[in-house]
Short mmCIF file of N, CA and C in Angstrom, two decimals:
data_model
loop_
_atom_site.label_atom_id
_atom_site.label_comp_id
_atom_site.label_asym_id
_atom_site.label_seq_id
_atom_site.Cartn_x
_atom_site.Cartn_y
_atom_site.Cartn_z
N UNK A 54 137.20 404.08 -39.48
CA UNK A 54 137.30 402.69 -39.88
C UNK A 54 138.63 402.10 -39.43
N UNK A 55 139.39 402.64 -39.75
CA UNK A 55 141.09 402.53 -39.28
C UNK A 55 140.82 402.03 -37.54
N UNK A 56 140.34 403.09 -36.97
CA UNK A 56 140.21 402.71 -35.22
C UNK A 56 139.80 401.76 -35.07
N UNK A 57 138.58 401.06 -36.03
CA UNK A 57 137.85 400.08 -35.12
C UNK A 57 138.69 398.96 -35.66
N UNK A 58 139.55 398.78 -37.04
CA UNK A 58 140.32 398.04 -36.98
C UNK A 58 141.33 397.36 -35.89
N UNK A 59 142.02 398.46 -35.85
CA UNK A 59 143.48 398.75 -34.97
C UNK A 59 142.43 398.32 -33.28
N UNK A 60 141.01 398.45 -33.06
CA UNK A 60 140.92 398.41 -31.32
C UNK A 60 140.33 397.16 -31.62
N UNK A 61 140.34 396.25 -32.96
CA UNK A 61 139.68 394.71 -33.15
C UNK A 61 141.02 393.49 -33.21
N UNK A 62 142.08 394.16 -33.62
CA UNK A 62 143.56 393.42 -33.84
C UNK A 62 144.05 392.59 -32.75
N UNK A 63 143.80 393.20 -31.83
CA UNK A 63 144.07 392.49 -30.33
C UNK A 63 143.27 391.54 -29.87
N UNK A 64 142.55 391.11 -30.19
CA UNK A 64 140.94 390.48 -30.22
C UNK A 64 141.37 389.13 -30.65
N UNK A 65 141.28 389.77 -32.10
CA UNK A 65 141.60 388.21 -33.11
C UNK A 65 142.63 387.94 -33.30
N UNK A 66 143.74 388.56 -32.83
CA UNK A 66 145.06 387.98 -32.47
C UNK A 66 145.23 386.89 -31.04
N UNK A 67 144.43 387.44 -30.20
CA UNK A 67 144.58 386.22 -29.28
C UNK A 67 143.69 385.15 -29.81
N UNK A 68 142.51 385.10 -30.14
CA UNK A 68 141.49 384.70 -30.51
C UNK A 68 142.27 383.51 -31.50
N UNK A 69 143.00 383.95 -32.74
CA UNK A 69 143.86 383.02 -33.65
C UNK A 69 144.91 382.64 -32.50
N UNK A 70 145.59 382.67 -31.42
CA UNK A 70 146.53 382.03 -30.37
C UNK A 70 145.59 381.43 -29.53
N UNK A 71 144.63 381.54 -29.46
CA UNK A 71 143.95 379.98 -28.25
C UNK A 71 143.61 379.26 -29.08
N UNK A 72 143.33 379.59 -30.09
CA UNK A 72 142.99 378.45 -31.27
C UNK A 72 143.89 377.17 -31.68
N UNK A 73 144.85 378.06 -31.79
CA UNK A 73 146.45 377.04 -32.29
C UNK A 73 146.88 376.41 -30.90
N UNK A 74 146.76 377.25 -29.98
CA UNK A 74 147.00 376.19 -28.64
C UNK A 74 146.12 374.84 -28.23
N UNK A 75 144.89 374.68 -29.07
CA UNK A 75 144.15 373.79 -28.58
C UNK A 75 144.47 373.06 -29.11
N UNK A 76 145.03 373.38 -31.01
CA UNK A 76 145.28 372.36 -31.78
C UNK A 76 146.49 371.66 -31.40
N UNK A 77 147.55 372.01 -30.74
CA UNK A 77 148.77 371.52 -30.25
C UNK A 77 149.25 370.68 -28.86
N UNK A 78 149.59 369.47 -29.00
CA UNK A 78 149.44 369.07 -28.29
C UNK A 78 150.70 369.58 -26.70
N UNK A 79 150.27 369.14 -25.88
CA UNK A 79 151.11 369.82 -24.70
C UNK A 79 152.74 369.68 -25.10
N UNK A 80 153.46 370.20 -24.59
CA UNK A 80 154.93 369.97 -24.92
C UNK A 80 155.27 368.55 -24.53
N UNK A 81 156.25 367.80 -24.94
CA UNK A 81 156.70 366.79 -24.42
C UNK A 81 155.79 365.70 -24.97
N UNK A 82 154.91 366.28 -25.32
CA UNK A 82 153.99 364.67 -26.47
C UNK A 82 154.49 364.66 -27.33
N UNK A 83 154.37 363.89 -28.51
CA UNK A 83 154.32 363.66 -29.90
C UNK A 83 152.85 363.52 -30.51
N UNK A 84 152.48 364.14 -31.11
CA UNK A 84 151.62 364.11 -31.97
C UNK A 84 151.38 362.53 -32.40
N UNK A 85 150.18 362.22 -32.45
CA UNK A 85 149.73 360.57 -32.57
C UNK A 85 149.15 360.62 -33.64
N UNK A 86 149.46 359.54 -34.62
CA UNK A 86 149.21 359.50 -36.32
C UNK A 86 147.82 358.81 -36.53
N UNK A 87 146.96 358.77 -36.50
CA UNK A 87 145.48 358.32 -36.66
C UNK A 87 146.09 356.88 -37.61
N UNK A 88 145.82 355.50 -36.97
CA UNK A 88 146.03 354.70 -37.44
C UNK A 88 145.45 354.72 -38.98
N UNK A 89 145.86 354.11 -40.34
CA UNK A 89 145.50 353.78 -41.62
C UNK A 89 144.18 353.65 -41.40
N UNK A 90 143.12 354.35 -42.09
CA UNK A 90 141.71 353.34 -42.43
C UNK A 90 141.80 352.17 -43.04
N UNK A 91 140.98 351.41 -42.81
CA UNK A 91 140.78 349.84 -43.52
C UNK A 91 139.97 350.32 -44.73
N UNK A 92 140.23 349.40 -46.01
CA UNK A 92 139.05 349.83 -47.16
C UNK A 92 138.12 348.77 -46.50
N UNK A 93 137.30 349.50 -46.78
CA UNK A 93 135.29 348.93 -46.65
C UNK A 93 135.35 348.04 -48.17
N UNK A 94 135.21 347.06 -47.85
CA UNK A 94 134.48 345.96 -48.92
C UNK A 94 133.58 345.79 -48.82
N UNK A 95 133.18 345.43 -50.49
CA UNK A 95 131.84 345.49 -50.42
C UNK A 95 131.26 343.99 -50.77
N UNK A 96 129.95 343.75 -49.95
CA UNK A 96 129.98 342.41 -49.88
C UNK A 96 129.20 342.06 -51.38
N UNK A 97 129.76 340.79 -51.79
CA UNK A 97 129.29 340.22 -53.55
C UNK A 97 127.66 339.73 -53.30
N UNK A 98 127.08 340.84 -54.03
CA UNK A 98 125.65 340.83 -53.95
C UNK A 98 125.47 339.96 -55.35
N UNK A 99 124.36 339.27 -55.38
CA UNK A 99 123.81 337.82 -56.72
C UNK A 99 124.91 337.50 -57.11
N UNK A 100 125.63 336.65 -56.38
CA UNK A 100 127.04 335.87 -56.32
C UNK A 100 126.61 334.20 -55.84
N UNK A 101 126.24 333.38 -56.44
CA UNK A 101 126.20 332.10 -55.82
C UNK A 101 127.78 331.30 -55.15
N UNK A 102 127.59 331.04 -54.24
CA UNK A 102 128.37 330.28 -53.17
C UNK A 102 128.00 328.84 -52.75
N UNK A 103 129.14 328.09 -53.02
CA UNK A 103 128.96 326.49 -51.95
C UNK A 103 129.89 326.65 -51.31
N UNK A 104 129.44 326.41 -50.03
CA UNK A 104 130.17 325.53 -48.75
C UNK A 104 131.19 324.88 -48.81
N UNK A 105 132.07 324.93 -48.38
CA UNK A 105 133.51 323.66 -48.75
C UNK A 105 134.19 323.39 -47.65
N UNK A 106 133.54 324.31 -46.59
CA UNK A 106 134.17 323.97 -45.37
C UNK A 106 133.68 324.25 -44.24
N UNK A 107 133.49 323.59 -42.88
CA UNK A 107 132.77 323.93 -41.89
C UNK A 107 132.98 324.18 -40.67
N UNK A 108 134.05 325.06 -39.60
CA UNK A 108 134.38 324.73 -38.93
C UNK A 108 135.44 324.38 -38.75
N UNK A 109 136.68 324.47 -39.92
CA UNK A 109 137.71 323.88 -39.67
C UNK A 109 137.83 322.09 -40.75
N UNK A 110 136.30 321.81 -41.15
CA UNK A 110 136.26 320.52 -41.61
C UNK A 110 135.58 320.65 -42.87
N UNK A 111 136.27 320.21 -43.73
CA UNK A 111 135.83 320.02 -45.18
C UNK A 111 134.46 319.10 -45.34
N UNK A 112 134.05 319.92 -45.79
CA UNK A 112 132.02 319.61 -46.17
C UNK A 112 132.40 318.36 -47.47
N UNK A 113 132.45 317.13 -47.33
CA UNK A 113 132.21 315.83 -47.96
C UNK A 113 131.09 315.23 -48.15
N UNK A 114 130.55 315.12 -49.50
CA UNK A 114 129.08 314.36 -49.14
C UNK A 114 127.39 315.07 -49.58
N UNK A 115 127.92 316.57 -49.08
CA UNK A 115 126.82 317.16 -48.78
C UNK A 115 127.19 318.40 -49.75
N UNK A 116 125.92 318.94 -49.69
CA UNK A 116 125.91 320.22 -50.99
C UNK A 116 125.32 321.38 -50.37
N UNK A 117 126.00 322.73 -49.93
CA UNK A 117 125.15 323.46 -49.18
C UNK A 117 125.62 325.00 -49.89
N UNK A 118 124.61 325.43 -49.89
CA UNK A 118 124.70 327.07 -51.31
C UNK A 118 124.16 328.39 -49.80
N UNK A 119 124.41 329.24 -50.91
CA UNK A 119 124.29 330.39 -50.19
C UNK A 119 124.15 331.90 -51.59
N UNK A 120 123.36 332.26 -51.37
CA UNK A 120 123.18 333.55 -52.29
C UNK A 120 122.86 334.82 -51.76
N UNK A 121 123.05 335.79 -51.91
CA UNK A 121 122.66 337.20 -51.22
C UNK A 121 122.28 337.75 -52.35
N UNK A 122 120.53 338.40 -52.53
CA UNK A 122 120.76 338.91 -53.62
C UNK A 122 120.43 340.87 -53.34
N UNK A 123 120.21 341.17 -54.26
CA UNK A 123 120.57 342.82 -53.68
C UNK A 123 118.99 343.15 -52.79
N UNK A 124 118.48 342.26 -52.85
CA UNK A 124 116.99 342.90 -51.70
C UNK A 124 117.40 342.51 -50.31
N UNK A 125 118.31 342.14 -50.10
CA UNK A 125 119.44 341.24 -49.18
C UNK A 125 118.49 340.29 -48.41
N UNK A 126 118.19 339.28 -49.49
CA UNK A 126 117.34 338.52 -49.22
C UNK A 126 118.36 337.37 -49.77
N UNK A 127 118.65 336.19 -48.34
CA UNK A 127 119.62 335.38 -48.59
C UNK A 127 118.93 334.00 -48.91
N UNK A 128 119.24 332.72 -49.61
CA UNK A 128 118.74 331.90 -50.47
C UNK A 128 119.44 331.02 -50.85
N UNK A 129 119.49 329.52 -50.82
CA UNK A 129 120.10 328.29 -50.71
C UNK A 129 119.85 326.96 -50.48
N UNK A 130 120.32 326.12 -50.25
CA UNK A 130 120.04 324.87 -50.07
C UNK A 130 121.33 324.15 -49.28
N UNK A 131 120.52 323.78 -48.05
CA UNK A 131 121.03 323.49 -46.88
C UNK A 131 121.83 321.76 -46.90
N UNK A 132 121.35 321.22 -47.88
CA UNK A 132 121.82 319.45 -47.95
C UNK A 132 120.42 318.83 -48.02
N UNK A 133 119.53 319.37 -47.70
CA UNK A 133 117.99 318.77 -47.76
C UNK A 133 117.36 319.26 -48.44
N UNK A 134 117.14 320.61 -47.86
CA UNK A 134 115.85 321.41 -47.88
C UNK A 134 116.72 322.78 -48.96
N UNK A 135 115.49 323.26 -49.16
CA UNK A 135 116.13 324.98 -49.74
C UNK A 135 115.85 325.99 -48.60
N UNK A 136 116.19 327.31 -48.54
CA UNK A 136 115.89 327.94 -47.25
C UNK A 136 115.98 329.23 -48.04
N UNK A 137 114.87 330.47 -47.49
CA UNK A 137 115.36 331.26 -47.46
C UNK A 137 115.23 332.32 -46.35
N UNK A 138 115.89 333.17 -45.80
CA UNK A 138 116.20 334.66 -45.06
C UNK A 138 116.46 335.77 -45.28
N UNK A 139 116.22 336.65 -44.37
CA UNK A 139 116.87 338.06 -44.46
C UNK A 139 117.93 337.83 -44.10
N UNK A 140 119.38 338.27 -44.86
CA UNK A 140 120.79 338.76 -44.97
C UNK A 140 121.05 339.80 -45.23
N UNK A 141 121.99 340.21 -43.82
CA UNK A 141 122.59 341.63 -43.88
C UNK A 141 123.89 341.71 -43.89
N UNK A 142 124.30 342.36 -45.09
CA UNK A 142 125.50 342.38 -44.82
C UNK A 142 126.17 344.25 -43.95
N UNK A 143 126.52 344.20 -43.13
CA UNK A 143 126.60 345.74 -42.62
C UNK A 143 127.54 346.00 -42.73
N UNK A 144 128.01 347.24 -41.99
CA UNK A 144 129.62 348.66 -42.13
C UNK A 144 130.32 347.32 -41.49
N UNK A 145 131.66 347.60 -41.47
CA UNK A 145 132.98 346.99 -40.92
C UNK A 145 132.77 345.59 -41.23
N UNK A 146 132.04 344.77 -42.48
CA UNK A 146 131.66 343.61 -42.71
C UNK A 146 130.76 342.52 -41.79
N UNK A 147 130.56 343.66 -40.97
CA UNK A 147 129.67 342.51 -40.21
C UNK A 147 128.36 341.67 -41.01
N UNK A 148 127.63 340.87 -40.11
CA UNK A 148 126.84 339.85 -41.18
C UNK A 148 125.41 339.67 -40.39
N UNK A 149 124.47 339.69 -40.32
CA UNK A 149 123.48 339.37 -39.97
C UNK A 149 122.29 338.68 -40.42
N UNK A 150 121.87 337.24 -39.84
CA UNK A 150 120.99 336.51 -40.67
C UNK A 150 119.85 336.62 -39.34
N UNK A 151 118.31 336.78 -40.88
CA UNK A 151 117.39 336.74 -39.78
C UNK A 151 116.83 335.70 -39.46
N UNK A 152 115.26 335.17 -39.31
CA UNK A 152 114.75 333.92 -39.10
C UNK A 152 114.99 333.20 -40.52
N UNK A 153 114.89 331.80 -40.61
CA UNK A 153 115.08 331.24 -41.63
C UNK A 153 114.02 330.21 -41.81
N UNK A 154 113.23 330.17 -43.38
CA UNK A 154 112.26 329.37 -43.69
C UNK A 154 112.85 328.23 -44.46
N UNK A 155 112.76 327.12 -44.09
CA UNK A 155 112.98 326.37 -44.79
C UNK A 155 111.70 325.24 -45.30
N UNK A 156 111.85 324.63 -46.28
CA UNK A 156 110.90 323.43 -46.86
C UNK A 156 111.42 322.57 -46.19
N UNK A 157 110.39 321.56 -46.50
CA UNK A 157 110.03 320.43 -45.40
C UNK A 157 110.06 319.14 -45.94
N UNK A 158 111.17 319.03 -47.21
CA UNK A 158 111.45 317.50 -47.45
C UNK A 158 112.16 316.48 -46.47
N UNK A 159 111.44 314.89 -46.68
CA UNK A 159 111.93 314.20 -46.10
C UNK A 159 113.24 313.47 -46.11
N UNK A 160 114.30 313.48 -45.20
CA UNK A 160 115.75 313.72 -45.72
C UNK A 160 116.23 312.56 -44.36
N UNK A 161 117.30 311.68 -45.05
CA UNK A 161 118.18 310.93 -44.30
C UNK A 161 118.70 311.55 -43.05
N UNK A 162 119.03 311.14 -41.90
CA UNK A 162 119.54 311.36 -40.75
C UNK A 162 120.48 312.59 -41.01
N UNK A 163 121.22 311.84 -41.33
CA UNK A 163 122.65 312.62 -41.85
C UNK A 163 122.88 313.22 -42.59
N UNK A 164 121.96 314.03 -44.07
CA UNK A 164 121.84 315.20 -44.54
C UNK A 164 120.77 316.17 -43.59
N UNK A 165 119.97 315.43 -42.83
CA UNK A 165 119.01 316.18 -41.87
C UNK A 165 120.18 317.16 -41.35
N UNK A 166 120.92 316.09 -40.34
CA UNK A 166 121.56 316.43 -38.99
C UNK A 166 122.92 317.93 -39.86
N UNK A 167 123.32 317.47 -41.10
CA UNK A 167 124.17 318.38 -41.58
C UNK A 167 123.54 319.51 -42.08
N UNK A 168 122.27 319.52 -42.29
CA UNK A 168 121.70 321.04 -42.92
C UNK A 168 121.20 321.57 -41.69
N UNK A 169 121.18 320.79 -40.19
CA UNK A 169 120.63 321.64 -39.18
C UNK A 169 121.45 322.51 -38.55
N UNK A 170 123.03 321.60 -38.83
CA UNK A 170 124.45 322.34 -38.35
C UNK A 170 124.47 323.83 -39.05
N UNK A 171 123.95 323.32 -40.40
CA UNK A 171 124.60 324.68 -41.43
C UNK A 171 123.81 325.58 -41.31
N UNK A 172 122.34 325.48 -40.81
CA UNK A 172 121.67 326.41 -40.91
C UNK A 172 121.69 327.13 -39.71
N UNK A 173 122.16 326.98 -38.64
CA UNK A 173 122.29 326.93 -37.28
C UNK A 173 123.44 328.09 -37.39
N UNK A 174 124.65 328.00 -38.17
CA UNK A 174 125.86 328.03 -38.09
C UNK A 174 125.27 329.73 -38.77
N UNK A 175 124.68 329.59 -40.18
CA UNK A 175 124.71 330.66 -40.95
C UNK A 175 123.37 331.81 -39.80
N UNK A 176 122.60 331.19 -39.20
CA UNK A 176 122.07 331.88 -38.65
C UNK A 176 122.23 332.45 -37.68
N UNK A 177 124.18 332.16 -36.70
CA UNK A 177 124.50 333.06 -35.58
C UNK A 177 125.68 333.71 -36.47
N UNK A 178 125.58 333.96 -38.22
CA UNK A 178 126.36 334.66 -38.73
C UNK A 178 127.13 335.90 -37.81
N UNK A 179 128.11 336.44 -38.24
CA UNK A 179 128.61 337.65 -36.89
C UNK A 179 129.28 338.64 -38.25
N UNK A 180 130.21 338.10 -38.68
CA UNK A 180 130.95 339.05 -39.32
C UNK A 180 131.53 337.82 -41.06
N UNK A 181 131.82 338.70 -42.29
CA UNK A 181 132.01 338.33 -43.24
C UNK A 181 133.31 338.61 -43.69
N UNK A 182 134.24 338.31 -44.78
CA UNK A 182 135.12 338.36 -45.10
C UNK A 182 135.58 338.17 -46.67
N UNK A 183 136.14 338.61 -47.47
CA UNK A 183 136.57 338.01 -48.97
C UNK A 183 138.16 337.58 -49.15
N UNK A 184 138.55 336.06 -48.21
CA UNK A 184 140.21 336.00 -48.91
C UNK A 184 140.38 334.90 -49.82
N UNK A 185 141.26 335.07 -50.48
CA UNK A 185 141.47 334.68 -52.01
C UNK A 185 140.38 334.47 -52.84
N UNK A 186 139.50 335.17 -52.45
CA UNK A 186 138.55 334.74 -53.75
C UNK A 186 137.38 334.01 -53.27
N UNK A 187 137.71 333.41 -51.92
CA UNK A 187 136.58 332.94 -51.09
C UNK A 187 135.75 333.56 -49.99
N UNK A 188 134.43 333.40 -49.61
CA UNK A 188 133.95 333.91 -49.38
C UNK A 188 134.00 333.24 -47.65
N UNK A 189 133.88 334.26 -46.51
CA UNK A 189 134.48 333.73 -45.38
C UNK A 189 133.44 333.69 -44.30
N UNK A 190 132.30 333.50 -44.21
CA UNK A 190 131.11 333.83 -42.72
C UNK A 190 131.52 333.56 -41.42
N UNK A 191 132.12 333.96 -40.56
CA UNK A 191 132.51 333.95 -39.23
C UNK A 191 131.37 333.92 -38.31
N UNK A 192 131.06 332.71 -37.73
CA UNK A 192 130.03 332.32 -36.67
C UNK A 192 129.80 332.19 -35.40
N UNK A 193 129.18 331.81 -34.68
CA UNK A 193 129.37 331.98 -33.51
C UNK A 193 130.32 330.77 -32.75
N UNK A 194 130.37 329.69 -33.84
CA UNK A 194 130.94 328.55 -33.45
C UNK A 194 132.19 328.67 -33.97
N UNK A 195 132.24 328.94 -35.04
CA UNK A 195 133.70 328.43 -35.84
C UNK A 195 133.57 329.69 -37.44
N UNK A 196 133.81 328.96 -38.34
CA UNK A 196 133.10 329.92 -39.32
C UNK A 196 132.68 328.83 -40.82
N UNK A 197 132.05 329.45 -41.99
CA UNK A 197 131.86 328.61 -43.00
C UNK A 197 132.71 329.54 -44.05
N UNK A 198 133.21 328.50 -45.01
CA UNK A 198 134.22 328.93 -46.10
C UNK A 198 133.10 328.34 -47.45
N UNK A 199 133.00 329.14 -48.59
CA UNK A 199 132.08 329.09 -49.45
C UNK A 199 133.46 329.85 -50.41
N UNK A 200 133.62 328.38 -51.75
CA UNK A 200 134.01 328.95 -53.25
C UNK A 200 132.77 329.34 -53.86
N UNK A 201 133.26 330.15 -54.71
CA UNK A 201 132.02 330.93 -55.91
C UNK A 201 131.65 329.50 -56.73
N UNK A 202 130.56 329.82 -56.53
CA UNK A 202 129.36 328.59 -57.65
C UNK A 202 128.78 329.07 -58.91
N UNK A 203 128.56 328.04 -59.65
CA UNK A 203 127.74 328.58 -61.00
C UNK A 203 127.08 329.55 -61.18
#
């Protein structure tokens, strides 16, 4: 037993030295620190949201909601109509909205023309966000800013 020890030592002695050589980087590097992970947030599921901003421009006039509820089935009212979609919220906060149904009330020019922007806007959703307390949808155009609602 002793022999087959003593003729195995040489073995797993190099065996443990190519090992540690792979883990080490060549001379003359520095070892590179794996940047911080980001915490994963999690997006506010049956949270009602209004609109307050569009683009850079404060939503005046008009009333436009947004809900995600946990079947991630998203739900609101556009300035006209009510609407609802599939909403995804995914890993690294991204956002994904699917086709969107909306009702078919008859609506002034200009709540028309503003719920076609918003629905337009929420439907090339890209990526989501939570700062101060507000809720942030980043679009393909610009993005929409939504305070928490009733």
């Amino acid at each position: 037993m002793a022999a087959l020890v003593l003729s195995l030592s040489p073995v797993l002695v190099t065996d443990a030295l190519a090992q540690r050589r792979q883990q080490m980087p060549p001379r003359g590097e520095q070892p590179q620190e794996a940047p911080p992970q980001k915490q994963e947030k999690n997006f506010p599921l049956d949270a009602s949201w209004t609109a307050i901003q569009m683009n850079g421009k404060p939503i005046n006039g008009f009333r436009a909601t947004l809900k995600v509820d946990s079947n991630l089935r998203g739900t609101g009212f556009g300035g006209c109509n009510t609407f609802s979609a599939s909403a995804y919220p995914l890993r690294q906060q991204a956002f994904a909205v699917g086709p969107i149904a909306v009702t078919k009330s008859a609506c002034d020019k200009s709540a028309s023309d503003f719920e076609r922007s918003y629905l337009m806007a929420l439907r090339t959703a890209r990526q989501w966000d939570l700062v101060e307390g507000r809720l942030v949808i980043k679009t393909g155009a610009g993005e929409i800013r939504f305070d928490r609602g009733i």
